[in-house]
Short mmCIF file of C-alpha atoms in Angstrom, two decimals:
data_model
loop_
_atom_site.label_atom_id
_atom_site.label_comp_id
_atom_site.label_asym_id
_atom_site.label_seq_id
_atom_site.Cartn_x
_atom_site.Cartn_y
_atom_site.Cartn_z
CA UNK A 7 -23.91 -36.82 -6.43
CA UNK A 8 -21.01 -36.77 -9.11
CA UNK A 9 -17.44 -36.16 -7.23
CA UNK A 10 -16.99 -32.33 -7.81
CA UNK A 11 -19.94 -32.22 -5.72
CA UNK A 12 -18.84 -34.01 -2.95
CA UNK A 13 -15.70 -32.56 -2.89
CA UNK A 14 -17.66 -28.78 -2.45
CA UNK A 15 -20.29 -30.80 0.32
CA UNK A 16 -17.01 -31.94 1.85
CA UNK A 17 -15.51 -28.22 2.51
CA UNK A 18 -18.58 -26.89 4.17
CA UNK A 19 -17.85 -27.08 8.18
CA UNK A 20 -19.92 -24.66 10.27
CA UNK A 21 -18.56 -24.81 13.82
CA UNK A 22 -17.67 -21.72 16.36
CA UNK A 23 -14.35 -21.35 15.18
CA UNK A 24 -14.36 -22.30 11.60
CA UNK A 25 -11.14 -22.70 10.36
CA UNK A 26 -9.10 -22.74 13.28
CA UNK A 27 -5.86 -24.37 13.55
CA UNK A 28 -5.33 -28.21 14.01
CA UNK A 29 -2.11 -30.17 14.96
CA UNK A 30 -0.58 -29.53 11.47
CA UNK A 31 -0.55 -25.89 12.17
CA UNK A 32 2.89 -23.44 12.06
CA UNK A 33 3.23 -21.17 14.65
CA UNK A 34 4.31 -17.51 13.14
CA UNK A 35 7.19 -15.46 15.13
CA UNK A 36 6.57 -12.43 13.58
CA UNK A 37 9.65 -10.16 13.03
CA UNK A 38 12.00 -13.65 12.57
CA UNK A 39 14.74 -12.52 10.47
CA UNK A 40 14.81 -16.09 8.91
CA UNK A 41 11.88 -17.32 6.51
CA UNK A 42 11.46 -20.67 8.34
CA UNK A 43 11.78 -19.51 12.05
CA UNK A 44 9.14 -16.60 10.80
CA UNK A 45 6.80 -19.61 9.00
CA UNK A 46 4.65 -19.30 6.36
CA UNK A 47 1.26 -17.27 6.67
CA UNK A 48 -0.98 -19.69 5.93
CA UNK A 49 -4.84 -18.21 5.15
CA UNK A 50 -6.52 -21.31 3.40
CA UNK A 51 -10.02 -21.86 3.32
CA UNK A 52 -9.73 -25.31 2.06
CA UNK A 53 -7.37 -26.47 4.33
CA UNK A 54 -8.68 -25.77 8.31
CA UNK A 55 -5.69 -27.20 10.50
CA UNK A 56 -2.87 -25.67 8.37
CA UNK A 57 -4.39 -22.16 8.71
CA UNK A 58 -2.31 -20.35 11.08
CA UNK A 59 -4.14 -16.53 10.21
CA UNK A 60 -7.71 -14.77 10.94
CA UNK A 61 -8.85 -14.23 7.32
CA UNK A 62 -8.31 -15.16 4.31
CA UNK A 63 -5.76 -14.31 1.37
CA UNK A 64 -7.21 -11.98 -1.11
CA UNK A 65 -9.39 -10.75 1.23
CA UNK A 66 -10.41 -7.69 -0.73
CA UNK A 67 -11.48 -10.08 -3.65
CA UNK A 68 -12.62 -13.09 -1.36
CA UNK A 69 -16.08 -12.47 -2.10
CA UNK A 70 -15.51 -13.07 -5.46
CA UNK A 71 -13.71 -16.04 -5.28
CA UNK A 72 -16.98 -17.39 -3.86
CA UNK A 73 -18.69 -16.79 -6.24
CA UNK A 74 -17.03 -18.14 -8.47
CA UNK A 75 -17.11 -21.50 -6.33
CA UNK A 76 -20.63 -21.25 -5.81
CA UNK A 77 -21.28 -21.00 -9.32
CA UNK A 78 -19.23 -24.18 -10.10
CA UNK A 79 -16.71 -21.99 -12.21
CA UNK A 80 -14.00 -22.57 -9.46
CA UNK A 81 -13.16 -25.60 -7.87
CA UNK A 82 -12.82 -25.03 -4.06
CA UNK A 83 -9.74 -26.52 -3.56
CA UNK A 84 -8.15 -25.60 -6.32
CA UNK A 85 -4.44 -24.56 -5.47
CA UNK A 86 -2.35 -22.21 -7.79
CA UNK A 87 0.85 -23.86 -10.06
CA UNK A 88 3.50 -20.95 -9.20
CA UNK A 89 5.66 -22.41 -11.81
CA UNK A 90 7.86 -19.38 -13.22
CA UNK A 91 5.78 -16.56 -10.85
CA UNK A 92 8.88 -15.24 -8.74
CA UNK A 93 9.96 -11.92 -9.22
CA UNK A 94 10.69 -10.67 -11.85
CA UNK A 95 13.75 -8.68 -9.64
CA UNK A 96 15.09 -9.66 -6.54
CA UNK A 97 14.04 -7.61 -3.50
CA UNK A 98 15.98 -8.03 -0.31
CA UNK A 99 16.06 -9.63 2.63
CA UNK A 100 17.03 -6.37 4.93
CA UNK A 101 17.49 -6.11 8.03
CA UNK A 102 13.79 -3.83 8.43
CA UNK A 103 12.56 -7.72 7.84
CA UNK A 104 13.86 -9.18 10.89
CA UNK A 105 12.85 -6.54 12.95
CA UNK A 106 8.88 -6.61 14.29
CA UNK A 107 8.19 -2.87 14.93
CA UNK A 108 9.36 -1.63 10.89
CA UNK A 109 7.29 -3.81 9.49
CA UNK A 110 3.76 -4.71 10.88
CA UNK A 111 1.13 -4.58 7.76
CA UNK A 112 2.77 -6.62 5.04
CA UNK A 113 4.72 -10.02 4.52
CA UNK A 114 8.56 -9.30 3.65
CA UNK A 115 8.87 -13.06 2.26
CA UNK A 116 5.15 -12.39 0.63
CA UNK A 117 7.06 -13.04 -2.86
CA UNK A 118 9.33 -15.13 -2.17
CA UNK A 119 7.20 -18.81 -0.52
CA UNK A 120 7.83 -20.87 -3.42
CA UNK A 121 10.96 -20.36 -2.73
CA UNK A 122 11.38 -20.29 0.98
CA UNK A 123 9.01 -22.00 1.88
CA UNK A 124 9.32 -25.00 -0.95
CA UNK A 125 9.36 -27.99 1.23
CA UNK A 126 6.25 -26.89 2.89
CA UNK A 127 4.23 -26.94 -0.46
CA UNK A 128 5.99 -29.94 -1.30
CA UNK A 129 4.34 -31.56 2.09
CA UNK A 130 1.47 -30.20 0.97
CA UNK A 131 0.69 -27.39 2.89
CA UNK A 132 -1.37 -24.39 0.79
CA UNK A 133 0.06 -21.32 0.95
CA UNK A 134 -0.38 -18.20 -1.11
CA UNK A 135 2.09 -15.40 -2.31
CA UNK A 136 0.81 -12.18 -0.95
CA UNK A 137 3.32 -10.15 -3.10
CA UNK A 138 3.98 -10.54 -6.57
CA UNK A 139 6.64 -8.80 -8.81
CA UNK A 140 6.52 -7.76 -12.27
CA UNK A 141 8.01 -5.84 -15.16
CA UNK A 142 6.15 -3.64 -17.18
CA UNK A 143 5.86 -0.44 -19.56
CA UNK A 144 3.39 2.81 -18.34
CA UNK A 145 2.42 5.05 -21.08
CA UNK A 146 0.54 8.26 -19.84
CA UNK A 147 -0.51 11.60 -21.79
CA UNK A 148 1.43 14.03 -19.37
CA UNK A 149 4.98 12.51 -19.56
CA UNK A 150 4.18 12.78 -23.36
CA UNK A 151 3.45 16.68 -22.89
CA UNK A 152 6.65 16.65 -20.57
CA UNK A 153 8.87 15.45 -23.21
CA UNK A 154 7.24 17.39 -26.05
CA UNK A 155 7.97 20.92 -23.27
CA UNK A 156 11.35 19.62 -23.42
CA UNK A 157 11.33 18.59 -19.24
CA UNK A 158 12.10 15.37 -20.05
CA UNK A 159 14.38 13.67 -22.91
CA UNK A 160 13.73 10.09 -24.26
CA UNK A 161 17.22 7.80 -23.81
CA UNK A 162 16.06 4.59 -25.30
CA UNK A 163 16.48 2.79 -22.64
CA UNK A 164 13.96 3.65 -19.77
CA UNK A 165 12.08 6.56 -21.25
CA UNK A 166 11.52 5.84 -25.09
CA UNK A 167 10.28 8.55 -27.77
CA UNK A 168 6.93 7.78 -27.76
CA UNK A 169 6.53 8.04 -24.23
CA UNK A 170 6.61 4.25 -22.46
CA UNK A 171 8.58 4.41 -19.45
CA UNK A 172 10.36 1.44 -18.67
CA UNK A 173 9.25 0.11 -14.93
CA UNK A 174 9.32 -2.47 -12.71
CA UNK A 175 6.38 -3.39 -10.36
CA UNK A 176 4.69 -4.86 -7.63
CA UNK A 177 1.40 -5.97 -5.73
CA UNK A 178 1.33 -6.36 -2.66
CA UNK A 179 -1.91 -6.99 -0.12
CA UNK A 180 -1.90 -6.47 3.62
CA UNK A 181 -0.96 -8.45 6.02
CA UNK A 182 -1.46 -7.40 9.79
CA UNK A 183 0.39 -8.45 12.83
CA UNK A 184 -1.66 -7.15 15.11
CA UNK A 185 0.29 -6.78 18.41
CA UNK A 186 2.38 -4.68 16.03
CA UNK A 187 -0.35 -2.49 14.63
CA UNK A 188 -1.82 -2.00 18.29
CA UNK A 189 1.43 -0.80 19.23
CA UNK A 190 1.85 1.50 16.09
CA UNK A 191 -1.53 2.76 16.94
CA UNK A 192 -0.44 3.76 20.66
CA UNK A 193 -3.43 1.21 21.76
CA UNK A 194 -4.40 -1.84 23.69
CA UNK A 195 -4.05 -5.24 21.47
CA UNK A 196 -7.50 -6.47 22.92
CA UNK A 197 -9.02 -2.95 22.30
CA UNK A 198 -8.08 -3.63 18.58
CA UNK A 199 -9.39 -6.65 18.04
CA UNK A 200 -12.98 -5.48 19.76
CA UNK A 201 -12.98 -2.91 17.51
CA UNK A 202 -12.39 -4.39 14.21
CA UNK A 203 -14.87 -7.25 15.16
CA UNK A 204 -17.42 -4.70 16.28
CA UNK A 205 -17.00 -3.10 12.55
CA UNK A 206 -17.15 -5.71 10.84
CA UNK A 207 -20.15 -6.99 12.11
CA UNK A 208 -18.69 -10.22 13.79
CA UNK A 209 -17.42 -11.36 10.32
CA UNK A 210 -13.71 -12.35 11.88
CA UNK A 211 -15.22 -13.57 15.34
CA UNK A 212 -11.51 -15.30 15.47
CA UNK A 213 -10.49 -11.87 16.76
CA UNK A 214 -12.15 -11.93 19.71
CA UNK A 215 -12.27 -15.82 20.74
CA UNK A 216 -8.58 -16.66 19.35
CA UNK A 217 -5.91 -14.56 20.67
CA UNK A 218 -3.35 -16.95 19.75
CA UNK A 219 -3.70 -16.08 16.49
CA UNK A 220 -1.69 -12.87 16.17
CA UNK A 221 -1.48 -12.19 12.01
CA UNK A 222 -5.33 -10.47 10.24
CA UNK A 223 -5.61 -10.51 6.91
CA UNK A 224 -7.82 -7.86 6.29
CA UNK A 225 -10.64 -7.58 3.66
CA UNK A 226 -8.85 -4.48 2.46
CA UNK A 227 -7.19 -3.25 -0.69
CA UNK A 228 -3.43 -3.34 -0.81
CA UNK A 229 -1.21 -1.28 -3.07
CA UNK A 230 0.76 -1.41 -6.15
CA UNK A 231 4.16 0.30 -6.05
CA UNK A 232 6.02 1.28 -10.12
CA UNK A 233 10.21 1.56 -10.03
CA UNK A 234 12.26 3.36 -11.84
CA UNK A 235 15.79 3.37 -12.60
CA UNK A 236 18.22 0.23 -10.80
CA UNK A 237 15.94 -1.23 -8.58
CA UNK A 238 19.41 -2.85 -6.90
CA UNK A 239 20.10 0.79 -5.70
CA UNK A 240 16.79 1.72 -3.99
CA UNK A 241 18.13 0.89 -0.50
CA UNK A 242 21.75 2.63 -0.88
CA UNK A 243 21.60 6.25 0.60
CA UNK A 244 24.31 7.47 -1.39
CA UNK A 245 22.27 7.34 -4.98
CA UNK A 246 19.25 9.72 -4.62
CA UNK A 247 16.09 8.46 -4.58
CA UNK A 248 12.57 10.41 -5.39
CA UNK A 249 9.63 8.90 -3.77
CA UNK A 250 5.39 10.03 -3.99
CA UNK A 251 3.24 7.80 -1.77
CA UNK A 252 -0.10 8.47 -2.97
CA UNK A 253 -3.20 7.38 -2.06
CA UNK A 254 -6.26 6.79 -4.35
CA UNK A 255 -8.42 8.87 -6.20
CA UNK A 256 -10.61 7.19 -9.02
CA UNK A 257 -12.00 10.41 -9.83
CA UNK A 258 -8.56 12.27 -10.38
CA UNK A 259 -6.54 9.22 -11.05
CA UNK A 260 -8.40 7.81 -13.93
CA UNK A 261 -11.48 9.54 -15.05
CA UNK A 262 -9.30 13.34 -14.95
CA UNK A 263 -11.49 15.16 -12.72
CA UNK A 264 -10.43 18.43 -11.83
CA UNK A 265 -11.92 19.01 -8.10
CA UNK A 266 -8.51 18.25 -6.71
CA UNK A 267 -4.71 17.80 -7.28
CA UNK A 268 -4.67 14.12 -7.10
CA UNK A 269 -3.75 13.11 -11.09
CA UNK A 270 -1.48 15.82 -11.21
CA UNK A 271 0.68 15.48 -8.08
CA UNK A 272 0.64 11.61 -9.48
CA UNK A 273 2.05 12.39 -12.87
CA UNK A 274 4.26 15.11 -11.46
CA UNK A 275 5.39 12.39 -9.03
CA UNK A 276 6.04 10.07 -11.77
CA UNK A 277 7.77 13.16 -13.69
CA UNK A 278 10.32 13.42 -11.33
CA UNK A 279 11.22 9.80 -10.25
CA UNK A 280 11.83 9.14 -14.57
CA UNK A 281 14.08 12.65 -14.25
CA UNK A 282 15.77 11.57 -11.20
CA UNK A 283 16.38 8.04 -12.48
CA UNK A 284 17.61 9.15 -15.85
CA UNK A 285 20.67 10.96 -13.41
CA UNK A 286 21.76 7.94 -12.33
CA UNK A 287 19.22 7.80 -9.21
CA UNK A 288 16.23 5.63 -8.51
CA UNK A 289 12.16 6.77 -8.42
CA UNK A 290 9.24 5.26 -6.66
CA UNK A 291 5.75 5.70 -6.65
CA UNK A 292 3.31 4.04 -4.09
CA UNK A 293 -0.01 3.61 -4.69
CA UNK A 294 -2.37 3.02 -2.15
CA UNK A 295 -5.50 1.64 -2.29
CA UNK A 296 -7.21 4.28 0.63
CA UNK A 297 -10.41 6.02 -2.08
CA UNK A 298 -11.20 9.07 -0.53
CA UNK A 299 -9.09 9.68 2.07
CA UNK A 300 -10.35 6.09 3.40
CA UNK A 301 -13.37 7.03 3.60
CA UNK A 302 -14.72 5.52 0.02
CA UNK A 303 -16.28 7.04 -3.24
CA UNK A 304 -19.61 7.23 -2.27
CA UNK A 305 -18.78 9.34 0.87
CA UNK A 306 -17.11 11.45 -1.16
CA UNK A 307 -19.29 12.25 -3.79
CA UNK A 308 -22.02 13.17 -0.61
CA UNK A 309 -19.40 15.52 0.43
CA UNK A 310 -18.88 17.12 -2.35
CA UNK A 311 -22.41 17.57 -3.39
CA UNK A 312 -22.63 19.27 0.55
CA UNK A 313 -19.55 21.36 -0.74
CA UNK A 314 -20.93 22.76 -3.49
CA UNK A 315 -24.74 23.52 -2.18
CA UNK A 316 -23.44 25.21 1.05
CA UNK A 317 -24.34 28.53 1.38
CA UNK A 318 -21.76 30.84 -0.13
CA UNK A 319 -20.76 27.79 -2.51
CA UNK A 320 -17.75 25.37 -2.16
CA UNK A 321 -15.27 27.21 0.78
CA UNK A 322 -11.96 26.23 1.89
CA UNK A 323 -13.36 27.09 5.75
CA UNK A 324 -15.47 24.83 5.32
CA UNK A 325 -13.50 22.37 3.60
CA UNK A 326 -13.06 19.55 6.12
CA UNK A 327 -16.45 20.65 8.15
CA UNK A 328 -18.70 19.36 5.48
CA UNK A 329 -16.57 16.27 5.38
CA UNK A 330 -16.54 15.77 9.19
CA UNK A 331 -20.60 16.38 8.76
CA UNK A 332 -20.65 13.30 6.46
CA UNK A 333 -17.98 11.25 7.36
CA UNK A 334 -17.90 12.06 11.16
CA UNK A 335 -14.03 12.44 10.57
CA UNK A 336 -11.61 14.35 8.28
CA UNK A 337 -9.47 11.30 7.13
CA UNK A 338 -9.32 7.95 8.16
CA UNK A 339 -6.02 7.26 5.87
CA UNK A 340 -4.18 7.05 8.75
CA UNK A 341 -0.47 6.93 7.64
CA UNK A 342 0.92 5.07 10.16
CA UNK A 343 1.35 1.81 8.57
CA UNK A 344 2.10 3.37 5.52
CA UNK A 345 6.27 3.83 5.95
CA UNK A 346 5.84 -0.31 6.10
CA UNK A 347 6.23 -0.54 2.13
CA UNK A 348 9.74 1.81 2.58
CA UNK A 349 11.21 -0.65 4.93
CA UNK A 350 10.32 -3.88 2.97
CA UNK A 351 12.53 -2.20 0.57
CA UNK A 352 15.32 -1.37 2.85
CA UNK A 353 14.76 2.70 2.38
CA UNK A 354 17.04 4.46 5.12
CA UNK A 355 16.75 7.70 2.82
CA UNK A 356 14.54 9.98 0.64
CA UNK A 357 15.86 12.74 -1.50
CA UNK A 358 13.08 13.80 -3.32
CA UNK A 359 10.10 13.22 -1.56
CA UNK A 360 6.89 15.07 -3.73
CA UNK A 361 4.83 15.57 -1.51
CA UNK A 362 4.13 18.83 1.13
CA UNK A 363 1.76 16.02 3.50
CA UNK A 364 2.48 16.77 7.00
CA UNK A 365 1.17 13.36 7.73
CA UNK A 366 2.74 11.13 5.53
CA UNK A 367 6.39 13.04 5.95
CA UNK A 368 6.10 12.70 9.49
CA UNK A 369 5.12 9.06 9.32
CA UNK A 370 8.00 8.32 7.14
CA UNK A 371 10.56 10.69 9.53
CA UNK A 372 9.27 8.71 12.50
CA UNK A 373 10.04 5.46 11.68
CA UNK A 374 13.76 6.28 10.98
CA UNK A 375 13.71 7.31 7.21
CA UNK A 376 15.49 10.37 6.48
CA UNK A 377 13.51 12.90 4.17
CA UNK A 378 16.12 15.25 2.13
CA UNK A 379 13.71 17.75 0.63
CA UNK A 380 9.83 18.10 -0.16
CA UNK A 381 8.69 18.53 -3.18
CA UNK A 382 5.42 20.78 -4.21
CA UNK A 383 3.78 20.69 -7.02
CA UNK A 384 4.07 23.54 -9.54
CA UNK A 385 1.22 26.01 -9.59
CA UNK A 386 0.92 25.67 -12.87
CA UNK A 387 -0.54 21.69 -12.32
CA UNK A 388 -3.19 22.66 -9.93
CA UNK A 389 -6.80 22.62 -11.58
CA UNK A 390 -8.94 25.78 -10.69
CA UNK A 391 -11.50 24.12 -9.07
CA UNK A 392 -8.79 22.39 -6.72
CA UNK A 393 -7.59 26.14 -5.17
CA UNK A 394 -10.06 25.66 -2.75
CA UNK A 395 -8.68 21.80 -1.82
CA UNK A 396 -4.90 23.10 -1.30
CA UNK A 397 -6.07 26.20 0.58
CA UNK A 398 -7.96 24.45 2.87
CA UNK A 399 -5.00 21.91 3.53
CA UNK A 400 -2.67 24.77 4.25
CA UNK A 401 -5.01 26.17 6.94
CA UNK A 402 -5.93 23.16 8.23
CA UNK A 403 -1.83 22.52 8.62
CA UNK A 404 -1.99 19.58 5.98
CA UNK A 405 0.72 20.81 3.81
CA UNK A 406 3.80 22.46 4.26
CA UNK A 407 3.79 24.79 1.53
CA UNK A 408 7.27 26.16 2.16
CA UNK A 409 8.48 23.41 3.99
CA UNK A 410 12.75 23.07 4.08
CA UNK A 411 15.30 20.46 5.29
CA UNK A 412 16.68 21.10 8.73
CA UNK A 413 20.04 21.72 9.08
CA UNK A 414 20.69 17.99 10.00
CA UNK A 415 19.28 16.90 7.04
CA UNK A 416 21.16 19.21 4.72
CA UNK A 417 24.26 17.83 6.69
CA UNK A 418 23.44 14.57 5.35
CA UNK A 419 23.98 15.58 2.12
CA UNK A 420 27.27 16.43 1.83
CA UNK A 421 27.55 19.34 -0.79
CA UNK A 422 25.55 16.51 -3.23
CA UNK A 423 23.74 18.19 -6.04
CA UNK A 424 20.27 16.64 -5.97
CA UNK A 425 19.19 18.55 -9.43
CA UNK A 426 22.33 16.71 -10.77
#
């Protein structure tokens, strides 16, 4: 047996718990303010007594990774050099980090462990960045058309003449206290876990034999989020800020399909974050990785093919009916971990949020975030074949077509100009 060999015979333990902690364990206190008194999160599949989580990092891609194993292409204990992989801009700490009911589906130190948590590796211990930030340039066919309708002017320096837009970004994949998710949710802690172990077909039985372990890291997609402007003033209430959470749409996003608003509310997004950076403010975008409402492609391609062969064609009465027939639900997107991203980044306040979601504004509004004014998108942007999407949403109390800031909120501002 030649010693690569050995070393993959070696990894394979098949016990009740596999993986669970040993003595050389670190306990998490989630919500810590302090990177050491939290500890690291620690979801190694190499290593079984340091892991301190139920899952794995990279979950969405861990199936992958073992293939790659299994086909001798990766070593199984391979551990990555992060040699010159911090971010590429500083982000926080805040005080949202130290606090355990703002943030409960992502790591605040997630980009920061080689850092933080240096004498760890240095002892050995294997643990994995779960965010990563980078700096980039996005080049897209509408902010092109923007600039050639004279909306938006190129300044050299974050929007250049042939359209790249200067940005900085980051990756980041979930990371789930769950205590703190069961109390977003309004539900029992042990109801969650039963659940989620139920659905997932006993894969994580950890969730139901090891309460101790209180941090899930889902087999989920995460989300990229794209800055714009002075990422040092994203967190300061008194430079506006334009934000569009959005959550995926393969169709719309990439492939330009034109049964809904999703690629243009994007690129309108994106239109107004470069227009509100260029006046001295910042813009966001966050992109979530939640295909079809949550409920995947392949769901929604079945609804739309019930949509369409429905007697009397594709209705906006029937909108959500024929997805409800399908799915059993309307939307499983469920936006109340979403607001988590807006805290790692120590948001207090949105000026320009572009979207007329009911759900995601009050998400946002709930957790403390103030919301200046909503922004729709222009008629003009919506596809024909998406009327029937937005009029459904209005009936169905979705959007807010003519929503307004309350009186508090315009107090806020303080006779500030946000067209400035």
């Amino acid at each position: 047996m030649t010693d690569e060999k050995k070393v993959r015979v070696k990894h394979i333990t098949l016990t009740s718990h596999p993986g669970q902690p040993g003595a050389g364990s670190v306990p998490i206190h989630w919500g810590a303010a302090n990177a050491l008194e939290r500890g690291p999160v620690i979801g190694t599949v190499t290593e079984s007594g340091q892991r301190n989580v139920i899952g794995t990092h990279s979950g969405s891609y861990s199936v992958y990774r073992a293939l790659a194993v299994a086909s001798g292409a990766l070593k199984p204990d391979h551990r990555p050099d992060l040699t010159n992989t911090s971010p590429a801009e500083p982000i926080g700490p805040f005080p949202s980090w130290g606090d355990p009911d703002k943030i409960v589906s992502i790591d605040p130190f997630g980009a920061v462990i080689a850092d933080v948590f240096s004498n760890y590796l240095k002892d050995g211990f294997d643990i994995r960045p779960t965010i990563a930030v980078t700096k980039a340039h996005i080049n897209l066919p509408e902010i092109k058309e923007a600039i050639a309708a004279g909306r938006l002017k190129p300044d050299g320096h974050l929007l250049q003449a042939n359209g790249d837009v200067v940005v900085t970004k980051a990756a980041l994949e979930p990371v789930w206290h769950l205590p703190g998710v069961a109390k977003r949710f309004g539900i029992e802690e042990a109801e969650l876990r039963r659940v989620l172990f139920e659905n997932t077909a006993g894969m994580f039985p950890e969730l139901v034999t090891r309460p101790d372990l209180e941090v899930f890291l889902p087999p989920i997609g995460g989300m990229t989020i794209y800055f714009f402007g002075d990422l040092k003033t994203i967190s300061d209430p008194s430079i506006p800020l334009a934000v569009r959470v959005h959550d995926e749409c393969n169709g719309s996003d990439v492939f330009g399909s034109d049964i809904c608003t999703c690629r243009p509310y994007l690129t309108h997004g994106i239109e107004v974050c470069i227009e509100t950076a260029q006046k001295g403010g910042a813009g966001l975008i966050v992109y979530y990785r939640k295909e079809g409402r949550a409920l995947g492609e392949v769901t929604k391609f079945l609804v739309y093919n019930a949509r369409k062969r429905q007697e009397g064609g594709d209705r906006a009465d029937q909108y959500f009916a024929r997805t409800e027939c399908v799915a059993g639900v309307q939307d499983m997107r469920f936006q109340e971990l979403m607001p988590d991203v807006l805290q790692w980044l120590g948001i207090t306040q949105i000026d320009k949020f572009v979207s007329m979601s009911n759900m995601k504004h009050d998400a946002i509004v709930k957790t403390g975030i103030k919301i200046i004014e909503r922004v729709s998108i222009p008629d003009d942007l919506i596809p024909a074949d998406a009327q029937v999407e937005m009029e459904a949403k209005v009936a169905a109390g979705y959007f807010s077509p003519d929503a307004k800031p309350t009186s508090d909120e315009l107090k806020l501002v303080k006779g500030r100009d946000l067209n400035e």
